[in-house]
PDB file of C-alpha atoms and ligand atoms in Angstrom:
ATOM      1  CA  THR A 497      37.723  27.088   0.680  1.00  0.00           C
ATOM      2  CA  THR A 498      39.682  23.843   0.449  1.00  0.00           C
ATOM      3  CA  ARG A 499      36.653  21.888  -0.635  1.00  0.00           C
ATOM      4  CA  ASP A 500      35.987  24.325  -3.506  1.00  0.00           C
ATOM      5  CA  ASP A 501      39.655  23.962  -4.661  1.00  0.00           C
ATOM      6  CA  GLU A 502      39.431  20.191  -4.501  1.00  0.00           C
ATOM      7  CA  TYR A 503      36.258  20.252  -6.551  1.00  0.00           C
ATOM      8  CA  LEU A 504      37.818  22.500  -9.254  1.00  0.00           C
ATOM      9  CA  GLN A 505      40.810  20.284  -9.418  1.00  0.00           C
ATOM     10  CA  THR A 506      38.641  17.150  -9.945  1.00  0.00           C
ATOM     11  CA  THR A 507      36.459  18.720 -12.613  1.00  0.00           C
ATOM     12  CA  GLU A 508      39.535  19.694 -14.518  1.00  0.00           C
ATOM     13  CA  ASN A 509      40.241  16.028 -14.930  1.00  0.00           C
ATOM     14  CA  LYS A 510      38.638  15.074 -18.150  1.00  0.00           C
ATOM     15  CA  GLU A 511      37.619  11.578 -17.334  1.00  0.00           C
ATOM     16  CA  SER A 512      35.935  12.504 -14.098  1.00  0.00           C
ATOM     17  CA  ASN A 513      34.233  15.315 -15.930  1.00  0.00           C
ATOM     18  CA  THR A 514      31.885  12.737 -17.428  1.00  0.00           C
ATOM     19  CA  LEU A 515      30.671  12.095 -13.868  1.00  0.00           C
ATOM     20  CA  ASP A 516      29.333  15.664 -13.354  1.00  0.00           C
ATOM     21  CA  ASN A 517      27.997  18.532 -15.543  1.00  0.00           C
ATOM     22  CA  TRP A 518      24.974  16.298 -16.253  1.00  0.00           C
ATOM     23  CA  SER A 519      22.207  17.576 -18.483  1.00  0.00           C
ATOM     24  CA  LEU A 520      19.079  15.886 -19.921  1.00  0.00           C
ATOM     25  CA  ASP A 521      20.721  15.334 -23.325  1.00  0.00           C
ATOM     26  CA  ARG A 522      23.346  13.150 -21.760  1.00  0.00           C
ATOM     27  CA  LEU A 523      20.810  10.649 -20.560  1.00  0.00           C
ATOM     28  CA  PRO A 524      18.566   8.197 -22.495  1.00  0.00           C
ATOM     29  CA  LYS A 525      14.826   9.133 -22.545  1.00  0.00           C
ATOM     30  CA  ASN A 526      13.851   6.370 -20.088  1.00  0.00           C
ATOM     31  CA  MET A 527      16.282   7.912 -17.524  1.00  0.00           C
ATOM     32  CA  HIS A 528      15.080  11.574 -17.730  1.00  0.00           C
ATOM     33  CA  LYS A 529      12.889  10.968 -14.726  1.00  0.00           C
ATOM     34  CA  TYR A 530      15.925  10.528 -12.526  1.00  0.00           C
ATOM     35  CA  TYR A 531      17.411  13.838 -13.762  1.00  0.00           C
ATOM     36  CA  HIS A 532      14.167  15.545 -12.821  1.00  0.00           C
ATOM     37  CA  GLN A 533      14.441  14.020  -9.306  1.00  0.00           C
ATOM     38  CA  ARG A 534      18.078  15.002  -9.009  1.00  0.00           C
ATOM     39  CA  TYR A 535      17.710  17.290  -5.929  1.00  0.00           C
ATOM     40  CA  SER A 536      15.766  14.575  -4.155  1.00  0.00           C
ATOM     41  CA  LEU A 537      18.627  12.134  -4.861  1.00  0.00           C
ATOM     42  CA  PHE A 538      21.200  14.490  -3.424  1.00  0.00           C
ATOM     43  CA  SER A 539      20.248  17.975  -1.999  1.00  0.00           C
ATOM     44  CA  LEU A 540      23.845  18.987  -2.890  1.00  0.00           C
ATOM     45  CA  PHE A 541      23.439  17.596  -6.426  1.00  0.00           C
ATOM     46  CA  ASP A 542      25.296  20.396  -8.101  1.00  0.00           C
ATOM     47  CA  HIS A 543      28.525  19.268  -6.506  1.00  0.00           C
ATOM     48  CA  ILE A 544      28.176  15.444  -6.744  1.00  0.00           C
ATOM     49  CA  LYS A 545      29.554  12.849  -9.156  1.00  0.00           C
ATOM     50  CA  ILE A 546      27.365  10.080 -10.523  1.00  0.00           C
ATOM     51  CA  ASP A 547      27.469   7.592 -13.390  1.00  0.00           C
ATOM     52  CA  MET A 548      24.722   5.817 -15.386  1.00  0.00           C
ATOM     53  CA  GLU A 549      24.214   2.993 -12.939  1.00  0.00           C
ATOM     54  CA  GLY A 550      24.455   5.433 -10.039  1.00  0.00           C
ATOM     55  CA  TRP A 551      21.578   7.483 -11.531  1.00  0.00           C
ATOM     56  CA  PHE A 552      19.068   4.581 -11.389  1.00  0.00           C
ATOM     57  CA  SER A 553      20.130   2.979  -8.212  1.00  0.00           C
ATOM     58  CA  VAL A 554      21.128   5.724  -5.714  1.00  0.00           C
ATOM     59  CA  THR A 555      18.784   5.888  -2.672  1.00  0.00           C
ATOM     60  CA  PRO A 556      17.004   9.201  -2.528  1.00  0.00           C
ATOM     61  CA  GLU A 557      18.379  11.351   0.212  1.00  0.00           C
ATOM     62  CA  GLN A 558      15.183  11.491   2.441  1.00  0.00           C
ATOM     63  CA  ILE A 559      14.949   7.724   2.341  1.00  0.00           C
ATOM     64  CA  ALA A 560      18.664   7.420   3.075  1.00  0.00           C
ATOM     65  CA  ILE A 561      18.199   9.725   6.079  1.00  0.00           C
ATOM     66  CA  HIS A 562      15.233   7.589   7.350  1.00  0.00           C
ATOM     67  CA  LEU A 563      17.291   4.335   6.981  1.00  0.00           C
ATOM     68  CA  ALA A 564      20.326   5.925   8.839  1.00  0.00           C
ATOM     69  CA  ASN A 565      17.955   6.793  11.728  1.00  0.00           C
ATOM     70  CA  ARG A 566      16.707   3.218  11.828  1.00  0.00           C
ATOM     71  CA  LEU A 567      20.334   1.862  11.702  1.00  0.00           C
ATOM     72  CA  LYS A 568      22.092   4.491  13.839  1.00  0.00           C
ATOM     73  CA  GLY A 569      25.047   3.773  16.012  1.00  0.00           C
ATOM     74  CA  GLY A 570      28.082   1.436  15.973  1.00  0.00           C
ATOM     75  CA  THR A 571      29.929   0.231  12.893  1.00  0.00           C
ATOM     76  CA  ILE A 572      27.879  -0.445   9.757  1.00  0.00           C
ATOM     77  CA  ILE A 573      28.828  -2.145   6.553  1.00  0.00           C
ATOM     78  CA  ASP A 574      27.319  -0.606   3.387  1.00  0.00           C
ATOM     79  CA  ALA A 575      27.964  -3.727   1.303  1.00  0.00           C
ATOM     80  CA  PHE A 576      26.940  -2.212  -2.038  1.00  0.00           C
ATOM     81  CA  CYS A 577      27.778   1.468  -1.601  1.00  0.00           C
ATOM     82  CA  GLY A 578      27.366   2.699  -5.207  1.00  0.00           C
ATOM     83  CA  VAL A 579      27.884   6.475  -5.445  1.00  0.00           C
ATOM     84  CA  GLY A 580      27.261   6.736  -1.633  1.00  0.00           C
ATOM     85  CA  GLY A 581      23.634   7.795  -1.122  1.00  0.00           C
ATOM     86  CA  ASN A 582      23.308   5.632   1.931  1.00  0.00           C
ATOM     87  CA  THR A 583      26.950   5.674   2.991  1.00  0.00           C
ATOM     88  CA  ILE A 584      26.840   9.499   3.538  1.00  0.00           C
ATOM     89  CA  GLN A 585      23.723   9.377   5.806  1.00  0.00           C
ATOM     90  CA  PHE A 586      25.094   6.463   7.744  1.00  0.00           C
ATOM     91  CA  ALA A 587      28.355   8.434   8.277  1.00  0.00           C
ATOM     92  CA  LYS A 588      26.183  11.098  10.045  1.00  0.00           C
ATOM     93  CA  LYS A 589      24.520   8.628  12.390  1.00  0.00           C
ATOM     94  CA  CYS A 590      26.884   5.744  12.946  1.00  0.00           C
ATOM     95  CA  ASP A 591      30.402   5.716  14.533  1.00  0.00           C
ATOM     96  CA  LYS A 592      31.960   4.199  11.470  1.00  0.00           C
ATOM     97  CA  VAL A 593      30.960   3.151   7.985  1.00  0.00           C
ATOM     98  CA  ILE A 594      32.649   0.472   5.903  1.00  0.00           C
ATOM     99  CA  ALA A 595      31.624   1.205   2.343  1.00  0.00           C
ATOM    100  CA  ILE A 596      32.241  -1.439  -0.361  1.00  0.00           C
ATOM    101  CA  ASP A 597      31.788  -1.426  -4.161  1.00  0.00           C
ATOM    102  CA  ASN A 598      33.408  -3.630  -6.707  1.00  0.00           C
ATOM    103  CA  ASN A 599      33.092  -0.948  -9.377  1.00  0.00           C
ATOM    104  CA  LYS A 600      35.969   1.556  -9.231  1.00  0.00           C
ATOM    105  CA  THR A 601      34.147   4.441 -10.885  1.00  0.00           C
ATOM    106  CA  ARG A 602      31.289   4.383  -8.500  1.00  0.00           C
ATOM    107  CA  LEU A 603      33.521   4.004  -5.408  1.00  0.00           C
ATOM    108  CA  GLU A 604      35.407   7.046  -6.567  1.00  0.00           C
ATOM    109  CA  CYS A 605      32.091   8.880  -6.815  1.00  0.00           C
ATOM    110  CA  ALA A 606      31.182   7.755  -3.366  1.00  0.00           C
ATOM    111  CA  LYS A 607      34.464   9.082  -1.958  1.00  0.00           C
ATOM    112  CA  HIS A 608      34.077  12.419  -3.750  1.00  0.00           C
ATOM    113  CA  ASN A 609      30.398  12.729  -2.664  1.00  0.00           C
ATOM    114  CA  ALA A 610      31.250  11.934   0.981  1.00  0.00           C
ATOM    115  CA  ARG A 611      33.767  14.739   0.899  1.00  0.00           C
ATOM    116  CA  VAL A 612      31.108  17.041  -0.470  1.00  0.00           C
ATOM    117  CA  TYR A 613      28.827  16.144   2.523  1.00  0.00           C
ATOM    118  CA  GLY A 614      31.812  16.580   4.933  1.00  0.00           C
ATOM    119  CA  CYS A 615      31.883  12.823   6.041  1.00  0.00           C
ATOM    120  CA  GLU A 616      35.187  11.562   7.325  1.00  0.00           C
ATOM    121  CA  ASN A 617      34.339   8.365   9.391  1.00  0.00           C
ATOM    122  CA  ILE A 618      34.126   6.173   6.281  1.00  0.00           C
ATOM    123  CA  GLU A 619      36.478   3.295   5.206  1.00  0.00           C
ATOM    124  CA  PHE A 620      36.129   2.629   1.512  1.00  0.00           C
ATOM    125  CA  ILE A 621      36.923  -0.774   0.164  1.00  0.00           C
ATOM    126  CA  HIS A 622      37.221  -1.665  -3.589  1.00  0.00           C
ATOM    127  CA  GLY A 623      36.198  -5.267  -3.734  1.00  0.00           C
ATOM    128  CA  ASP A 624      33.614  -8.056  -3.874  1.00  0.00           C
ATOM    129  CA  TYR A 625      31.512  -8.062  -0.802  1.00  0.00           C
ATOM    130  CA  MET A 626      30.832 -11.737  -1.264  1.00  0.00           C
ATOM    131  CA  GLN A 627      34.529 -12.426  -0.891  1.00  0.00           C
ATOM    132  CA  LEU A 628      35.397 -10.159   1.905  1.00  0.00           C
ATOM    133  CA  ASP A 629      35.841 -11.098   5.537  1.00  0.00           C
ATOM    134  CA  LEU A 630      34.744  -8.224   7.647  1.00  0.00           C
ATOM    135  CA  LYS A 631      33.457  -7.514  11.093  1.00  0.00           C
ATOM    136  CA  ALA A 632      30.651  -4.997  11.933  1.00  0.00           C
ATOM    137  CA  ASP A 633      27.664  -4.513  14.202  1.00  0.00           C
ATOM    138  CA  LYS A 634      25.070  -4.250  11.327  1.00  0.00           C
ATOM    139  CA  VAL A 635      25.000  -4.638   7.540  1.00  0.00           C
ATOM    140  CA  PHE A 636      23.007  -2.631   5.003  1.00  0.00           C
ATOM    141  CA  LEU A 637      22.330  -4.467   1.679  1.00  0.00           C
ATOM    142  CA  SER A 638      21.329  -2.537  -1.506  1.00  0.00           C
ATOM    143  CA  PRO A 639      22.509  -4.841  -4.210  1.00  0.00           C
ATOM    144  CA  PRO A 640      21.903  -4.323  -7.977  1.00  0.00           C
ATOM    145  CA  TRP A 641      18.208  -5.313  -8.644  1.00  0.00           C
ATOM    146  CA  GLY A 642      18.904  -6.280 -12.289  1.00  0.00           C
ATOM    147  CA  GLY A 643      18.739  -2.931 -14.028  1.00  0.00           C
ATOM    148  CA  ILE A 644      16.198  -0.178 -14.806  1.00  0.00           C
ATOM    149  CA  SER A 645      13.396  -2.595 -15.848  1.00  0.00           C
ATOM    150  CA  TYR A 646      13.381  -4.710 -12.587  1.00  0.00           C
ATOM    151  CA  ASN A 647       9.703  -3.626 -12.390  1.00  0.00           C
ATOM    152  CA  GLN A 648       8.533  -4.834 -15.856  1.00  0.00           C
ATOM    153  CA  SER A 649       8.221  -8.482 -14.734  1.00  0.00           C
ATOM    154  CA  GLU A 650       7.901 -10.461 -11.564  1.00  0.00           C
ATOM    155  CA  PHE A 651      10.763  -9.906  -9.295  1.00  0.00           C
ATOM    156  CA  SER A 652      12.620 -12.683  -7.393  1.00  0.00           C
ATOM    157  CA  ILE A 653      15.491 -11.993  -5.075  1.00  0.00           C
ATOM    158  CA  ASP A 654      17.311 -14.965  -6.624  1.00  0.00           C
ATOM    159  CA  ASP A 655      17.068 -13.444 -10.136  1.00  0.00           C
ATOM    160  CA  MET A 656      19.193 -10.540  -8.958  1.00  0.00           C
ATOM    161  CA  PRO A 657      22.782 -10.530 -10.467  1.00  0.00           C
ATOM    162  CA  ILE A 658      23.933 -11.794  -7.132  1.00  0.00           C
ATOM    163  CA  LYS A 659      21.302 -14.206  -5.633  1.00  0.00           C
ATOM    164  CA  GLY A 660      19.623 -12.572  -2.669  1.00  0.00           C
ATOM    165  CA  THR A 661      19.655 -15.883  -0.666  1.00  0.00           C
ATOM    166  CA  ASP A 662      23.427 -16.002  -1.122  1.00  0.00           C
ATOM    167  CA  ILE A 663      23.815 -12.361  -0.086  1.00  0.00           C
ATOM    168  CA  PHE A 664      21.675 -12.994   3.020  1.00  0.00           C
ATOM    169  CA  ASN A 665      23.517 -16.216   4.030  1.00  0.00           C
ATOM    170  CA  ARG A 666      26.881 -14.593   3.630  1.00  0.00           C
ATOM    171  CA  THR A 667      25.788 -11.670   5.785  1.00  0.00           C
ATOM    172  CA  LYS A 668      24.591 -13.869   8.578  1.00  0.00           C
ATOM    173  CA  ARG A 669      28.419 -14.734   9.068  1.00  0.00           C
ATOM    174  CA  ILE A 670      28.907 -11.209  10.114  1.00  0.00           C
ATOM    175  CA  THR A 671      25.719 -10.272  12.129  1.00  0.00           C
ATOM    176  CA  ASN A 672      22.037 -10.962  12.601  1.00  0.00           C
ATOM    177  CA  ASP A 673      21.299  -7.213  12.347  1.00  0.00           C
ATOM    178  CA  ILE A 674      20.617  -6.890   8.656  1.00  0.00           C
ATOM    179  CA  CYS A 675      18.657  -4.442   6.511  1.00  0.00           C
ATOM    180  CA  PHE A 676      17.901  -5.427   2.861  1.00  0.00           C
ATOM    181  CA  PHE A 677      16.782  -2.583   0.527  1.00  0.00           C
ATOM    182  CA  LEU A 678      14.568  -4.164  -2.282  1.00  0.00           C
ATOM    183  CA  PRO A 679      11.998  -3.402  -4.984  1.00  0.00           C
ATOM    184  CA  ARG A 680       8.425  -2.581  -4.234  1.00  0.00           C
ATOM    185  CA  ASN A 681       7.476  -5.600  -6.302  1.00  0.00           C
ATOM    186  CA  LEU A 682       9.282  -8.043  -4.050  1.00  0.00           C
ATOM    187  CA  LYS A 683       7.722 -11.344  -2.919  1.00  0.00           C
ATOM    188  CA  LYS A 684       7.497 -11.174   0.872  1.00  0.00           C
ATOM    189  CA  GLU A 685       7.599 -14.906   1.325  1.00  0.00           C
ATOM    190  CA  GLU A 686      11.036 -15.094  -0.241  1.00  0.00           C
ATOM    191  CA  LEU A 687      12.408 -12.836   2.513  1.00  0.00           C
ATOM    192  CA  MET A 688      11.040 -14.783   5.443  1.00  0.00           C
ATOM    193  CA  PHE A 689      14.347 -16.658   6.304  1.00  0.00           C
ATOM    194  CA  GLU A 690      13.470 -15.742   9.927  1.00  0.00           C
ATOM    195  CA  ASP A 691      11.563 -13.132  11.917  1.00  0.00           C
ATOM    196  CA  VAL A 692      11.380 -10.070   9.734  1.00  0.00           C
ATOM    197  CA  GLU A 693       9.919  -6.493   9.475  1.00  0.00           C
ATOM    198  CA  PHE A 694       8.847  -5.136   6.147  1.00  0.00           C
ATOM    199  CA  GLU A 695       8.716  -1.345   5.811  1.00  0.00           C
ATOM    200  CA  GLU A 696       7.321   0.433   2.806  1.00  0.00           C
ATOM    201  CA  THR A 697       9.409   3.401   1.861  1.00  0.00           C
ATOM    202  CA  PHE A 698       7.541   6.294   0.398  1.00  0.00           C
ATOM    203  CA  LEU A 699       8.760   9.480  -1.147  1.00  0.00           C
ATOM    204  CA  ASP A 700       6.273  12.292  -2.061  1.00  0.00           C
ATOM    205  CA  GLY A 701       3.401   9.858  -1.408  1.00  0.00           C
ATOM    206  CA  LYS A 702       4.803   7.290  -3.921  1.00  0.00           C
ATOM    207  CA  LEU A 703       5.970   3.786  -2.793  1.00  0.00           C
ATOM    208  CA  LYS A 704       9.614   3.558  -3.872  1.00  0.00           C
ATOM    209  CA  SER A 705      10.821   0.461  -2.316  1.00  0.00           C
ATOM    210  CA  TYR A 706      10.861  -1.953   0.686  1.00  0.00           C
ATOM    211  CA  SER A 707      13.229  -1.961   3.584  1.00  0.00           C
ATOM    212  CA  VAL A 708      13.389  -5.417   5.139  1.00  0.00           C
ATOM    213  CA  TYR A 709      14.849  -5.612   8.722  1.00  0.00           C
ATOM    214  CA  TYR A 710      16.207  -8.554  10.644  1.00  0.00           C
ATOM    215  CA  GLY A 711      17.551  -9.118  14.183  1.00  0.00           C
ATOM    216  CA  ASN A 712      17.681  -6.259  16.552  1.00  0.00           C
ATOM    217  CA  LEU A 713      16.896  -3.911  13.695  1.00  0.00           C
ATOM    218  CA  ILE A 714      13.280  -4.923  13.789  1.00  0.00           C
ATOM    219  CA  ASN A 715      11.040  -2.392  15.427  1.00  0.00           C
ATOM    220  CA  ARG A 716       9.378  -4.221  18.235  1.00  0.00           C
ATOM    221  CA  HIS A 717       6.919  -1.537  19.300  1.00  0.00           C
TER     222      HIS A 717
HETATM  223  P1  MGP B1511      12.612   3.271 -10.026  1.00  0.00           P
HETATM  224  O1  MGP B1511      11.407   2.385  -9.947  1.00  0.00           O
HETATM  225  O2  MGP B1511      13.490   3.137 -11.156  1.00  0.00           O
HETATM  226  O3  MGP B1511      12.128   4.743 -10.144  1.00  0.00           O
HETATM  227  O4  MGP B1511      13.514   3.274  -8.686  1.00  0.00           O
HETATM  228  P2  MGP B1511      10.742   5.517  -9.706  1.00  0.00           P
HETATM  229  O5  MGP B1511      11.229   6.921  -9.462  1.00  0.00           O
HETATM  230  O6  MGP B1511      10.066   4.853  -8.598  1.00  0.00           O
HETATM  231  O7  MGP B1511       9.996   5.548 -11.030  1.00  0.00           O
HETATM  232  P3  MGP B1511       8.854   4.652 -11.704  1.00  0.00           P
HETATM  233  O8  MGP B1511       8.894   4.971 -13.109  1.00  0.00           O
HETATM  234  O9  MGP B1511       9.178   3.194 -11.438  1.00  0.00           O
HETATM  235  O10 MGP B1511       7.520   4.982 -10.940  1.00  0.00           O
HETATM  236  C1  MGP B1511      13.025   3.627  -7.483  1.00  0.00           C
HETATM  237  C2  MGP B1511      14.204   3.618  -6.491  1.00  0.00           C
HETATM  238  O11 MGP B1511      14.606   2.392  -6.343  1.00  0.00           O
HETATM  239  C3  MGP B1511      15.429   4.393  -6.999  1.00  0.00           C
HETATM  240  O12 MGP B1511      15.376   5.654  -6.686  1.00  0.00           O
HETATM  241  C4  MGP B1511      16.522   3.699  -6.229  1.00  0.00           C
HETATM  242  O13 MGP B1511      16.632   4.223  -4.881  1.00  0.00           O
HETATM  243  C5  MGP B1511      15.948   2.264  -6.153  1.00  0.00           C
HETATM  244  N1  MGP B1511      16.635   1.294  -7.145  1.00  0.00           N
HETATM  245  C6  MGP B1511      16.227   1.180  -8.381  1.00  0.00           C
HETATM  246  N2  MGP B1511      17.135   0.343  -8.994  1.00  0.00           N
HETATM  247  C7  MGP B1511      17.021  -0.195 -10.323  1.00  0.00           C
HETATM  248  C8  MGP B1511      17.895  -0.163  -8.008  1.00  0.00           C
HETATM  249  C9  MGP B1511      18.886  -1.193  -7.952  1.00  0.00           C
HETATM  250  O14 MGP B1511      19.317  -1.824  -8.919  1.00  0.00           O
HETATM  251  N3  MGP B1511      19.629  -1.353  -6.815  1.00  0.00           N
HETATM  252  C10 MGP B1511      19.268  -0.574  -5.670  1.00  0.00           C
HETATM  253  N4  MGP B1511      19.904  -0.886  -4.558  1.00  0.00           N
HETATM  254  N5  MGP B1511      18.244   0.307  -5.671  1.00  0.00           N
HETATM  255  C11 MGP B1511      17.690   0.523  -6.832  1.00  0.00           C
HETATM  256  N1  SAH B1512      22.776   2.352  -2.147  1.00  0.00           N
HETATM  257  C1  SAH B1512      23.576   2.807  -3.165  1.00  0.00           C
HETATM  258  C2  SAH B1512      23.317   2.174  -4.563  1.00  0.00           C
HETATM  259  C3  SAH B1512      23.704   0.767  -4.703  1.00  0.00           C
HETATM  260  S1  SAH B1512      23.679   0.113  -6.310  1.00  0.00           S
HETATM  261  C4  SAH B1512      23.437   4.324  -3.258  1.00  0.00           C
HETATM  262  O1  SAH B1512      22.661   4.945  -2.620  1.00  0.00           O
HETATM  263  O2  SAH B1512      24.237   5.024  -4.054  1.00  0.00           O
HETATM  264  C5  SAH B1512      24.442  -1.369  -6.135  1.00  0.00           C
HETATM  265  C6  SAH B1512      26.023  -1.306  -6.253  1.00  0.00           C
HETATM  266  O3  SAH B1512      26.494  -2.541  -6.051  1.00  0.00           O
HETATM  267  C7  SAH B1512      26.522  -0.966  -7.605  1.00  0.00           C
HETATM  268  O4  SAH B1512      27.347   0.250  -7.453  1.00  0.00           O
HETATM  269  C8  SAH B1512      27.511  -2.179  -8.008  1.00  0.00           C
HETATM  270  O5  SAH B1512      28.692  -1.675  -8.632  1.00  0.00           O
HETATM  271  C9  SAH B1512      27.729  -2.695  -6.661  1.00  0.00           C
HETATM  272  N2  SAH B1512      28.166  -4.129  -6.637  1.00  0.00           N
HETATM  273  C10 SAH B1512      27.668  -5.200  -7.480  1.00  0.00           C
HETATM  274  N3  SAH B1512      28.248  -6.355  -7.259  1.00  0.00           N
HETATM  275  C11 SAH B1512      29.059  -6.043  -6.083  1.00  0.00           C
HETATM  276  C12 SAH B1512      29.742  -6.945  -5.325  1.00  0.00           C
HETATM  277  N4  SAH B1512      29.942  -8.247  -5.471  1.00  0.00           N
HETATM  278  N5  SAH B1512      30.462  -6.403  -4.226  1.00  0.00           N
HETATM  279  C13 SAH B1512      30.305  -5.067  -3.945  1.00  0.00           C
HETATM  280  N6  SAH B1512      29.581  -4.203  -4.610  1.00  0.00           N
HETATM  281  C14 SAH B1512      28.960  -4.742  -5.757  1.00  0.00           C
END
């Protein structure tokens, strides 16, 4: 098939080859847990491309599906798309996805992975979300939390590489319908800019993260 041909061509490229053919020995010990979870990150893992930061920040597929059901319809901005874990599922449930990342390698991974999943209604933008002027019905925010050890100390949204408060305020210029994807050790009071819903996101009975909803994304019943 065309997709298989495309896949073979890209794996022949030496540079992109470092983004697939992963094995345990290519990952540091503290990241082995992500390798063991690889099919829960992407059910089609054998065909996807991912880099180090992608490994520890991608949203597991079942959580991404749940989020896409909550955020379905219209045009959505995936402001920090990474390797595309959320973008792919939004593409299946929304009319259009605008997927942004300021890292070229991860944006290329996201484009490749979206093709693997057969998604076409995605506009990819290489750029800084905080500098872009875009229109959409809703915005999904899964920014960098500050690395693999975000959970070792107290977490504050304003200690993230891009301050959470700045991200929220910037996003309010686009829409009130916002979903923030944040660590399970968040401080709820920091997120109470306005009326808000906190949703614990579980995977295999284990609390993974919080999804924080605003505006019409709040489940009222
Ligand atoms: P985790 O806490 O690193 O792993 O990330 P896990 O499996 O809960 O292991 P444990 O040892 O902590 O028990 C949990 C999930 O949070 C990941 O699968 C990602 O979906 C998400 N995540 C982790 N980080 C470091 C980030 C990040 O920087 N940004 C975003 N958006 N998501 C992240
Ligand atoms: N939800 C994604 C993971 C996001 S990780 C997934 O499921 O795959 C956060 C991403 O934000 C990283 O890829 C990082 O490169 C990107 N990023 C950091 N600063 C950014 C900025 N200013 N604008 C856009 N993207 C940014």
